[in-house]
Amino acid sequence: AVIAAVSRFAIKDVILAAHWSQYRPESERFRAGLASAVESLGQAGARVWILEDTPDLPFNPSRMAKRRFVPDGALAPFTFSRDEYDRQRAVFRGMVARLGEAAPFRLLDPAPIYCDAVACRAVRGGRLVFRDVHHVNRSGSLLMAPVLAAAFAAESAPFGRPSVVTGSDRRELAGVRSR
């Protein structure tokens, strides 16, 4: 039904987003199913975007924020290791790399929005950006908007090979880097 709707309504862009680690991305069955979905959506005329997981935090920031405030009223910095986040998504990244040319897509990488080279942060610009351990809240979603807008505007980049769009430098997002 979704594929038919994409074709019927000429939907140009489809974002596939999930808590990927919950779907056993290491399994061949999962990889084949995702490849089939991406291929079918592409054949229906859509450009397919796969949104990587945001960090799985080792704490619930909303619950902690209710208890931890620093004297000036700002939220205490809730962070965890960037290396841990990279480990969390390594299996998914490996599976995505195997999708290959048979299923053209773009990978949207939220890491630079929520993480730097050392740590991932549940607070950005003095605002809590996660609702729970793996969902961003409204503030976190608004941080993603410029990344999505720039990615969708990058129509000149062909969709023949998987590539990565990141939020590391929003001025250069239109120049999508190929893998």
Short mmCIF file of N, CA and C in Angstrom, two decimals:
data_model
loop_
_atom_site.label_atom_id
_atom_site.label_comp_id
_atom_site.label_asym_id
_atom_site.label_seq_id
_atom_site.Cartn_x
_atom_site.Cartn_y
_atom_site.Cartn_z
N ALA A 1 0.82 -1.20 0.00
CA ALA A 1 0.00 0.00 0.00
C ALA A 1 0.86 1.26 0.00
N VAL A 2 1.97 1.24 0.75
CA VAL A 2 2.84 2.41 0.80
C VAL A 2 3.49 2.65 -0.56
N ILE A 3 3.98 1.59 -1.18
CA ILE A 3 4.64 1.72 -2.48
C ILE A 3 3.65 2.27 -3.51
N ALA A 4 2.42 1.77 -3.50
CA ALA A 4 1.39 2.25 -4.42
C ALA A 4 1.10 3.73 -4.17
N ALA A 5 1.03 4.14 -2.92
CA ALA A 5 0.76 5.54 -2.60
C ALA A 5 1.91 6.44 -3.06
N VAL A 6 3.15 5.97 -2.91
CA VAL A 6 4.30 6.74 -3.37
C VAL A 6 4.18 6.99 -4.87
N SER A 7 3.83 5.97 -5.61
CA SER A 7 3.67 6.10 -7.05
C SER A 7 2.46 6.95 -7.42
N ARG A 8 1.33 6.65 -6.82
CA ARG A 8 0.08 7.34 -7.16
C ARG A 8 0.14 8.83 -6.88
N PHE A 9 0.73 9.21 -5.74
CA PHE A 9 0.77 10.62 -5.36
C PHE A 9 2.08 11.29 -5.74
N ALA A 10 2.91 10.60 -6.50
CA ALA A 10 4.21 11.12 -6.96
C ALA A 10 5.03 11.69 -5.80
N ILE A 11 5.13 10.91 -4.74
CA ILE A 11 5.92 11.33 -3.58
C ILE A 11 7.38 11.27 -3.97
N LYS A 12 8.05 12.39 -3.81
CA LYS A 12 9.41 12.54 -4.31
C LYS A 12 10.47 11.97 -3.36
N ASP A 13 10.27 12.15 -2.06
CA ASP A 13 11.26 11.73 -1.08
C ASP A 13 10.59 10.89 0.00
N VAL A 14 11.25 9.79 0.38
CA VAL A 14 10.77 8.93 1.46
C VAL A 14 11.93 8.75 2.44
N ILE A 15 11.65 9.02 3.71
CA ILE A 15 12.65 8.81 4.76
C ILE A 15 12.27 7.54 5.51
N LEU A 16 13.21 6.61 5.57
CA LEU A 16 13.02 5.40 6.38
C LEU A 16 13.75 5.64 7.69
N ALA A 17 13.00 5.68 8.76
CA ALA A 17 13.57 5.93 10.08
C ALA A 17 13.05 4.89 11.03
N ALA A 18 13.94 4.37 11.85
CA ALA A 18 13.55 3.37 12.84
C ALA A 18 14.61 3.33 13.92
N HIS A 19 14.32 2.63 14.96
CA HIS A 19 15.33 2.33 15.97
C HIS A 19 15.99 1.04 15.45
N TRP A 20 16.88 1.20 14.48
CA TRP A 20 17.40 0.10 13.68
C TRP A 20 17.98 -1.03 14.51
N SER A 21 18.63 -0.72 15.59
CA SER A 21 19.27 -1.77 16.39
C SER A 21 18.25 -2.75 16.98
N GLN A 22 16.99 -2.37 17.03
CA GLN A 22 15.95 -3.25 17.55
C GLN A 22 15.47 -4.27 16.52
N TYR A 23 15.92 -4.12 15.26
CA TYR A 23 15.44 -4.99 14.18
C TYR A 23 16.46 -6.00 13.71
N ARG A 24 17.49 -6.26 14.49
CA ARG A 24 18.53 -7.23 14.14
C ARG A 24 19.15 -6.94 12.79
N PRO A 25 19.78 -5.78 12.63
CA PRO A 25 20.35 -5.42 11.33
C PRO A 25 21.46 -6.36 10.87
N GLU A 26 21.96 -7.22 11.76
CA GLU A 26 23.00 -8.17 11.35
C GLU A 26 22.43 -9.34 10.56
N SER A 27 21.11 -9.52 10.58
CA SER A 27 20.52 -10.68 9.91
C SER A 27 20.37 -10.43 8.41
N GLU A 28 20.61 -11.46 7.65
CA GLU A 28 20.47 -11.38 6.19
C GLU A 28 19.01 -11.12 5.81
N ARG A 29 18.10 -11.66 6.56
CA ARG A 29 16.67 -11.46 6.28
C ARG A 29 16.30 -9.98 6.39
N PHE A 30 16.81 -9.33 7.43
CA PHE A 30 16.54 -7.89 7.59
C PHE A 30 17.15 -7.10 6.44
N ARG A 31 18.41 -7.40 6.10
CA ARG A 31 19.10 -6.69 5.02
C ARG A 31 18.33 -6.85 3.71
N ALA A 32 17.91 -8.07 3.42
CA ALA A 32 17.18 -8.33 2.18
C ALA A 32 15.84 -7.58 2.16
N GLY A 33 15.15 -7.56 3.29
CA GLY A 33 13.88 -6.84 3.37
C GLY A 33 14.05 -5.35 3.18
N LEU A 34 15.08 -4.79 3.81
CA LEU A 34 15.33 -3.36 3.65
C LEU A 34 15.74 -3.05 2.21
N ALA A 35 16.59 -3.89 1.63
CA ALA A 35 16.99 -3.68 0.23
C ALA A 35 15.78 -3.73 -0.70
N SER A 36 14.88 -4.66 -0.46
CA SER A 36 13.68 -4.77 -1.28
C SER A 36 12.80 -3.53 -1.14
N ALA A 37 12.64 -3.04 0.10
CA ALA A 37 11.83 -1.84 0.32
C ALA A 37 12.45 -0.63 -0.38
N VAL A 38 13.75 -0.47 -0.24
CA VAL A 38 14.44 0.67 -0.87
C VAL A 38 14.31 0.58 -2.39
N GLU A 39 14.53 -0.60 -2.93
CA GLU A 39 14.42 -0.79 -4.38
C GLU A 39 13.01 -0.50 -4.87
N SER A 40 12.01 -1.02 -4.17
CA SER A 40 10.61 -0.80 -4.57
C SER A 40 10.22 0.66 -4.50
N LEU A 41 10.65 1.34 -3.45
CA LEU A 41 10.35 2.77 -3.34
C LEU A 41 11.02 3.55 -4.47
N GLY A 42 12.26 3.19 -4.78
CA GLY A 42 12.95 3.84 -5.89
C GLY A 42 12.25 3.61 -7.22
N GLN A 43 11.80 2.39 -7.46
CA GLN A 43 11.09 2.07 -8.69
C GLN A 43 9.75 2.80 -8.78
N ALA A 44 9.19 3.14 -7.61
CA ALA A 44 7.93 3.89 -7.58
C ALA A 44 8.17 5.39 -7.80
N GLY A 45 9.43 5.77 -7.93
CA GLY A 45 9.76 7.16 -8.25
C GLY A 45 10.28 8.00 -7.11
N ALA A 46 10.49 7.41 -5.95
CA ALA A 46 10.94 8.19 -4.79
C ALA A 46 12.46 8.11 -4.62
N ARG A 47 13.01 9.18 -4.11
CA ARG A 47 14.38 9.14 -3.61
C ARG A 47 14.28 8.64 -2.19
N VAL A 48 15.10 7.67 -1.84
CA VAL A 48 15.00 7.03 -0.53
C VAL A 48 16.14 7.51 0.36
N TRP A 49 15.75 7.89 1.56
CA TRP A 49 16.68 8.36 2.58
C TRP A 49 16.56 7.44 3.78
N ILE A 50 17.68 6.97 4.29
CA ILE A 50 17.67 6.15 5.50
C ILE A 50 18.29 6.98 6.61
N LEU A 51 17.50 7.24 7.63
CA LEU A 51 17.97 8.03 8.77
C LEU A 51 18.58 7.10 9.79
N GLU A 52 19.87 7.28 10.04
CA GLU A 52 20.55 6.47 11.04
C GLU A 52 19.99 6.76 12.42
N ASP A 53 20.20 5.83 13.33
CA ASP A 53 19.77 6.02 14.71
C ASP A 53 20.43 7.23 15.34
N THR A 54 19.68 7.90 16.17
CA THR A 54 20.27 8.86 17.08
C THR A 54 20.90 8.04 18.21
N PRO A 55 21.73 8.64 19.02
CA PRO A 55 22.37 7.86 20.09
C PRO A 55 21.36 7.21 21.03
N ASP A 56 21.66 5.99 21.44
CA ASP A 56 20.93 5.33 22.53
C ASP A 56 21.63 5.75 23.81
N LEU A 57 21.01 6.63 24.53
CA LEU A 57 21.63 7.17 25.74
C LEU A 57 21.64 6.13 26.85
N PRO A 58 22.67 6.11 27.67
CA PRO A 58 22.72 5.17 28.79
C PRO A 58 21.96 5.68 30.01
N PHE A 59 21.14 6.70 29.82
CA PHE A 59 20.35 7.29 30.90
C PHE A 59 19.12 7.91 30.27
N ASN A 60 18.09 8.14 31.05
CA ASN A 60 16.88 8.81 30.56
C ASN A 60 17.01 10.29 30.89
N PRO A 61 17.28 11.12 29.89
CA PRO A 61 17.55 12.53 30.16
C PRO A 61 16.36 13.28 30.75
N SER A 62 15.15 12.93 30.36
CA SER A 62 13.98 13.63 30.91
C SER A 62 13.86 13.40 32.40
N ARG A 63 14.06 12.15 32.82
CA ARG A 63 13.97 11.85 34.25
C ARG A 63 15.11 12.51 35.02
N MET A 64 16.30 12.45 34.45
CA MET A 64 17.45 13.05 35.14
C MET A 64 17.33 14.56 35.21
N ALA A 65 16.79 15.18 34.16
CA ALA A 65 16.68 16.64 34.12
C ALA A 65 15.79 17.16 35.24
N LYS A 66 14.82 16.37 35.64
CA LYS A 66 13.94 16.78 36.72
C LYS A 66 14.67 16.86 38.05
N ARG A 67 15.79 16.13 38.16
CA ARG A 67 16.53 16.08 39.41
C ARG A 67 17.82 16.89 39.41
N ARG A 68 18.41 17.17 38.22
CA ARG A 68 19.75 17.75 38.16
C ARG A 68 19.72 19.14 37.52
N PHE A 69 19.87 20.13 38.28
CA PHE A 69 20.02 21.48 37.77
C PHE A 69 21.26 22.09 38.39
N VAL A 70 21.96 22.89 37.61
CA VAL A 70 23.11 23.61 38.16
C VAL A 70 22.59 24.93 38.71
N PRO A 71 23.35 25.60 39.55
CA PRO A 71 22.84 26.80 40.24
C PRO A 71 22.25 27.88 39.33
N ASP A 72 22.81 28.07 38.12
CA ASP A 72 22.27 29.15 37.28
C ASP A 72 21.00 28.75 36.55
N GLY A 73 20.48 27.55 36.79
CA GLY A 73 19.22 27.12 36.20
C GLY A 73 19.38 26.35 34.90
N ALA A 74 20.59 26.28 34.35
CA ALA A 74 20.80 25.53 33.12
C ALA A 74 20.84 24.03 33.44
N LEU A 75 20.47 23.24 32.48
CA LEU A 75 20.53 21.79 32.67
C LEU A 75 21.97 21.34 32.81
N ALA A 76 22.21 20.42 33.69
CA ALA A 76 23.55 19.83 33.82
C ALA A 76 23.88 19.10 32.53
N PRO A 77 25.13 19.07 32.13
CA PRO A 77 25.48 18.42 30.85
C PRO A 77 25.39 16.89 30.94
N PHE A 78 24.47 16.32 30.20
CA PHE A 78 24.30 14.88 30.15
C PHE A 78 25.03 14.39 28.90
N THR A 79 26.11 13.66 29.09
CA THR A 79 26.91 13.22 27.96
C THR A 79 27.25 11.73 28.10
N PHE A 80 27.65 11.15 26.97
CA PHE A 80 28.26 9.82 26.99
C PHE A 80 29.21 9.74 25.81
N SER A 81 30.03 8.74 25.79
CA SER A 81 31.13 8.59 24.86
C SER A 81 30.69 8.48 23.40
N ARG A 82 31.34 9.24 22.53
CA ARG A 82 31.11 9.13 21.09
C ARG A 82 31.53 7.74 20.60
N ASP A 83 32.59 7.20 21.19
CA ASP A 83 33.01 5.84 20.81
C ASP A 83 31.90 4.83 21.05
N GLU A 84 31.16 5.00 22.16
CA GLU A 84 30.04 4.10 22.45
C GLU A 84 28.95 4.24 21.38
N TYR A 85 28.65 5.45 20.97
CA TYR A 85 27.66 5.66 19.91
C TYR A 85 28.12 5.00 18.61
N ASP A 86 29.39 5.15 18.27
CA ASP A 86 29.90 4.52 17.06
C ASP A 86 29.81 3.00 17.15
N ARG A 87 30.03 2.44 18.34
CA ARG A 87 29.85 0.99 18.52
C ARG A 87 28.38 0.60 18.35
N GLN A 88 27.47 1.42 18.86
CA GLN A 88 26.04 1.14 18.75
C GLN A 88 25.62 1.00 17.29
N ARG A 89 26.15 1.82 16.44
CA ARG A 89 25.68 1.84 15.05
C ARG A 89 26.57 1.07 14.08
N ALA A 90 27.61 0.43 14.56
CA ALA A 90 28.55 -0.28 13.69
C ALA A 90 27.87 -1.41 12.92
N VAL A 91 27.02 -2.19 13.57
CA VAL A 91 26.35 -3.30 12.90
C VAL A 91 25.43 -2.78 11.81
N PHE A 92 24.68 -1.73 12.11
CA PHE A 92 23.78 -1.14 11.11
C PHE A 92 24.59 -0.58 9.94
N ARG A 93 25.65 0.13 10.24
CA ARG A 93 26.51 0.68 9.18
C ARG A 93 27.04 -0.43 8.28
N GLY A 94 27.45 -1.54 8.87
CA GLY A 94 27.93 -2.66 8.07
C GLY A 94 26.85 -3.22 7.16
N MET A 95 25.63 -3.34 7.68
CA MET A 95 24.52 -3.85 6.89
C MET A 95 24.18 -2.88 5.76
N VAL A 96 24.17 -1.60 6.05
CA VAL A 96 23.85 -0.60 5.04
C VAL A 96 24.90 -0.63 3.92
N ALA A 97 26.15 -0.82 4.28
CA ALA A 97 27.21 -0.90 3.28
C ALA A 97 26.98 -2.07 2.32
N ARG A 98 26.36 -3.14 2.82
CA ARG A 98 26.10 -4.30 1.98
C ARG A 98 24.86 -4.14 1.09
N LEU A 99 24.06 -3.11 1.31
CA LEU A 99 22.91 -2.91 0.43
C LEU A 99 23.37 -2.66 -1.00
N GLY A 100 24.46 -1.93 -1.12
CA GLY A 100 25.11 -1.77 -2.41
C GLY A 100 24.30 -1.04 -3.45
N GLU A 101 24.73 -1.19 -4.69
CA GLU A 101 24.16 -0.46 -5.82
C GLU A 101 22.77 -0.95 -6.21
N ALA A 102 22.38 -2.13 -5.78
CA ALA A 102 21.06 -2.66 -6.16
C ALA A 102 19.93 -1.84 -5.54
N ALA A 103 20.24 -1.09 -4.50
CA ALA A 103 19.20 -0.33 -3.81
C ALA A 103 19.71 1.09 -3.54
N PRO A 104 19.61 2.01 -4.51
CA PRO A 104 20.14 3.36 -4.31
C PRO A 104 19.39 4.12 -3.21
N PHE A 105 20.16 4.76 -2.34
CA PHE A 105 19.59 5.50 -1.22
C PHE A 105 20.63 6.49 -0.74
N ARG A 106 20.22 7.35 0.17
CA ARG A 106 21.13 8.24 0.87
C ARG A 106 20.99 7.95 2.35
N LEU A 107 22.10 7.95 3.03
CA LEU A 107 22.12 7.75 4.47
C LEU A 107 22.23 9.10 5.15
N LEU A 108 21.25 9.42 5.98
CA LEU A 108 21.27 10.66 6.75
C LEU A 108 21.89 10.36 8.11
N ASP A 109 22.99 11.01 8.40
CA ASP A 109 23.75 10.74 9.62
C ASP A 109 23.53 11.88 10.63
N PRO A 110 22.81 11.61 11.71
CA PRO A 110 22.56 12.67 12.70
C PRO A 110 23.70 12.87 13.70
N ALA A 111 24.74 12.07 13.63
CA ALA A 111 25.81 12.14 14.63
C ALA A 111 26.37 13.54 14.85
N PRO A 112 26.71 14.29 13.81
CA PRO A 112 27.30 15.61 14.07
C PRO A 112 26.35 16.60 14.75
N ILE A 113 25.06 16.31 14.71
CA ILE A 113 24.10 17.20 15.36
C ILE A 113 24.11 17.00 16.87
N TYR A 114 24.24 15.75 17.28
CA TYR A 114 24.13 15.42 18.69
C TYR A 114 25.47 15.07 19.35
N CYS A 115 26.51 14.89 18.53
CA CYS A 115 27.81 14.44 19.07
C CYS A 115 28.94 15.27 18.47
N ASP A 116 30.02 15.36 19.21
CA ASP A 116 31.26 15.86 18.65
C ASP A 116 32.23 14.67 18.60
N ALA A 117 33.50 14.91 18.42
CA ALA A 117 34.46 13.81 18.29
C ALA A 117 34.62 13.01 19.58
N VAL A 118 34.26 13.59 20.72
CA VAL A 118 34.49 12.96 22.02
C VAL A 118 33.22 12.44 22.67
N ALA A 119 32.14 13.20 22.59
CA ALA A 119 30.94 12.87 23.37
C ALA A 119 29.66 13.18 22.60
N CYS A 120 28.60 12.49 23.00
CA CYS A 120 27.25 12.78 22.54
C CYS A 120 26.55 13.48 23.70
N ARG A 121 25.73 14.47 23.38
CA ARG A 121 25.14 15.29 24.42
C ARG A 121 23.62 15.29 24.33
N ALA A 122 22.98 15.16 25.46
CA ALA A 122 21.52 15.22 25.53
C ALA A 122 21.04 16.65 25.67
N VAL A 123 21.98 17.58 25.87
CA VAL A 123 21.66 19.00 25.98
C VAL A 123 22.47 19.74 24.93
N ARG A 124 21.79 20.54 24.11
CA ARG A 124 22.46 21.37 23.10
C ARG A 124 21.90 22.78 23.24
N GLY A 125 22.79 23.75 23.28
CA GLY A 125 22.34 25.14 23.39
C GLY A 125 21.51 25.40 24.63
N GLY A 126 21.80 24.69 25.71
CA GLY A 126 21.07 24.87 26.95
C GLY A 126 19.71 24.19 26.99
N ARG A 127 19.37 23.44 25.95
CA ARG A 127 18.08 22.76 25.89
C ARG A 127 18.26 21.25 25.84
N LEU A 128 17.41 20.57 26.55
CA LEU A 128 17.36 19.12 26.48
C LEU A 128 16.85 18.76 25.08
N VAL A 129 17.52 17.84 24.37
CA VAL A 129 17.13 17.50 23.01
C VAL A 129 16.64 16.05 22.86
N PHE A 130 16.64 15.30 23.96
CA PHE A 130 16.13 13.93 23.94
C PHE A 130 14.95 13.81 24.89
N ARG A 131 13.94 13.06 24.44
CA ARG A 131 12.75 12.81 25.25
C ARG A 131 12.99 11.64 26.19
N ASP A 132 13.69 10.63 25.69
CA ASP A 132 14.02 9.45 26.48
C ASP A 132 15.33 8.89 25.96
N VAL A 133 15.60 7.63 26.20
CA VAL A 133 16.91 7.08 25.86
C VAL A 133 17.20 7.00 24.37
N HIS A 134 16.19 7.02 23.50
CA HIS A 134 16.47 6.97 22.07
C HIS A 134 15.51 7.76 21.18
N HIS A 135 14.77 8.68 21.75
CA HIS A 135 13.91 9.56 20.94
C HIS A 135 14.29 11.01 21.20
N VAL A 136 14.46 11.76 20.13
CA VAL A 136 14.68 13.19 20.30
C VAL A 136 13.34 13.86 20.57
N ASN A 137 13.38 14.98 21.25
CA ASN A 137 12.17 15.75 21.51
C ASN A 137 12.02 16.82 20.42
N ARG A 138 11.11 17.75 20.62
CA ARG A 138 10.89 18.81 19.62
C ARG A 138 12.16 19.60 19.37
N SER A 139 12.88 19.98 20.42
CA SER A 139 14.13 20.73 20.24
C SER A 139 15.14 19.92 19.44
N GLY A 140 15.24 18.63 19.72
CA GLY A 140 16.15 17.77 18.97
C GLY A 140 15.74 17.61 17.52
N SER A 141 14.44 17.55 17.28
CA SER A 141 13.94 17.45 15.90
C SER A 141 14.24 18.72 15.12
N LEU A 142 14.09 19.86 15.77
CA LEU A 142 14.37 21.13 15.09
C LEU A 142 15.83 21.25 14.69
N LEU A 143 16.73 20.62 15.44
CA LEU A 143 18.14 20.61 15.05
C LEU A 143 18.35 19.82 13.76
N MET A 144 17.51 18.84 13.52
CA MET A 144 17.63 18.00 12.33
C MET A 144 17.05 18.67 11.09
N ALA A 145 16.15 19.62 11.24
CA ALA A 145 15.46 20.23 10.11
C ALA A 145 16.41 20.80 9.05
N PRO A 146 17.44 21.56 9.42
CA PRO A 146 18.34 22.08 8.38
C PRO A 146 19.08 20.99 7.62
N VAL A 147 19.39 19.90 8.29
CA VAL A 147 20.06 18.78 7.63
C VAL A 147 19.14 18.18 6.57
N LEU A 148 17.89 17.95 6.94
CA LEU A 148 16.93 17.39 5.99
C LEU A 148 16.68 18.35 4.83
N ALA A 149 16.49 19.61 5.13
CA ALA A 149 16.23 20.60 4.08
C ALA A 149 17.39 20.66 3.09
N ALA A 150 18.61 20.70 3.60
CA ALA A 150 19.78 20.75 2.71
C ALA A 150 19.91 19.47 1.90
N ALA A 151 19.63 18.34 2.52
CA ALA A 151 19.72 17.06 1.81
C ALA A 151 18.71 17.01 0.68
N PHE A 152 17.48 17.40 0.95
CA PHE A 152 16.45 17.36 -0.08
C PHE A 152 16.75 18.35 -1.21
N ALA A 153 17.41 19.44 -0.90
CA ALA A 153 17.76 20.44 -1.91
C ALA A 153 18.89 19.97 -2.81
N ALA A 154 19.59 18.92 -2.43
CA ALA A 154 20.75 18.43 -3.18
C ALA A 154 20.29 17.53 -4.33
N GLU A 155 19.40 18.04 -5.17
CA GLU A 155 18.84 17.23 -6.24
C GLU A 155 19.85 16.88 -7.31
N SER A 156 20.91 17.65 -7.43
CA SER A 156 21.86 17.39 -8.51
C SER A 156 22.69 16.14 -8.27
N ALA A 157 22.81 15.70 -7.04
CA ALA A 157 23.61 14.51 -6.75
C ALA A 157 22.84 13.26 -7.16
N PRO A 158 23.44 12.40 -7.97
CA PRO A 158 22.72 11.19 -8.42
C PRO A 158 22.49 10.22 -7.27
N PHE A 159 21.48 9.41 -7.42
CA PHE A 159 21.14 8.43 -6.39
C PHE A 159 21.59 7.04 -6.79
N GLY A 160 22.58 6.92 -7.63
CA GLY A 160 23.02 5.62 -8.10
C GLY A 160 23.87 4.85 -7.11
N ARG A 161 24.52 5.55 -6.18
CA ARG A 161 25.39 4.88 -5.21
C ARG A 161 25.04 5.38 -3.82
N PRO A 162 25.14 4.52 -2.82
CA PRO A 162 24.89 4.97 -1.46
C PRO A 162 25.87 6.06 -1.07
N SER A 163 25.40 7.04 -0.34
CA SER A 163 26.25 8.11 0.13
C SER A 163 25.73 8.58 1.48
N VAL A 164 26.50 9.47 2.09
CA VAL A 164 26.18 9.91 3.44
C VAL A 164 25.96 11.41 3.45
N VAL A 165 24.91 11.86 4.12
CA VAL A 165 24.66 13.27 4.36
C VAL A 165 24.79 13.47 5.86
N THR A 166 25.62 14.41 6.26
CA THR A 166 25.81 14.65 7.69
C THR A 166 25.44 16.08 8.03
N GLY A 167 25.33 16.35 9.29
CA GLY A 167 25.06 17.70 9.75
C GLY A 167 26.30 18.41 10.23
N SER A 168 27.50 17.94 9.84
CA SER A 168 28.73 18.50 10.37
C SER A 168 29.00 19.92 9.87
N ASP A 169 28.66 20.22 8.66
CA ASP A 169 28.83 21.57 8.15
C ASP A 169 27.64 21.89 7.29
N ARG A 170 26.67 22.55 7.83
CA ARG A 170 25.40 22.79 7.14
C ARG A 170 25.57 23.61 5.87
N ARG A 171 26.64 24.40 5.77
CA ARG A 171 26.85 25.19 4.56
C ARG A 171 27.26 24.30 3.39
N GLU A 172 27.80 23.12 3.65
CA GLU A 172 28.28 22.27 2.58
C GLU A 172 27.43 21.02 2.39
N LEU A 173 26.26 20.99 2.99
CA LEU A 173 25.45 19.78 2.91
C LEU A 173 24.98 19.47 1.50
N ALA A 174 24.85 20.47 0.65
CA ALA A 174 24.39 20.18 -0.71
C ALA A 174 25.42 19.34 -1.46
N GLY A 175 26.66 19.38 -1.07
CA GLY A 175 27.69 18.55 -1.68
C GLY A 175 27.76 17.22 -0.97
N VAL A 176 26.85 16.32 -1.28
CA VAL A 176 26.76 15.04 -0.60
C VAL A 176 28.00 14.21 -0.91
N ARG A 177 28.61 13.68 0.15
CA ARG A 177 29.83 12.87 -0.01
C ARG A 177 29.46 11.44 -0.37
N SER A 178 30.09 10.92 -1.38
CA SER A 178 29.87 9.51 -1.75
C SER A 178 30.75 8.62 -0.92
N ARG A 179 30.30 7.40 -0.73
CA ARG A 179 31.10 6.40 -0.02
C ARG A 179 32.08 5.79 -0.96
#
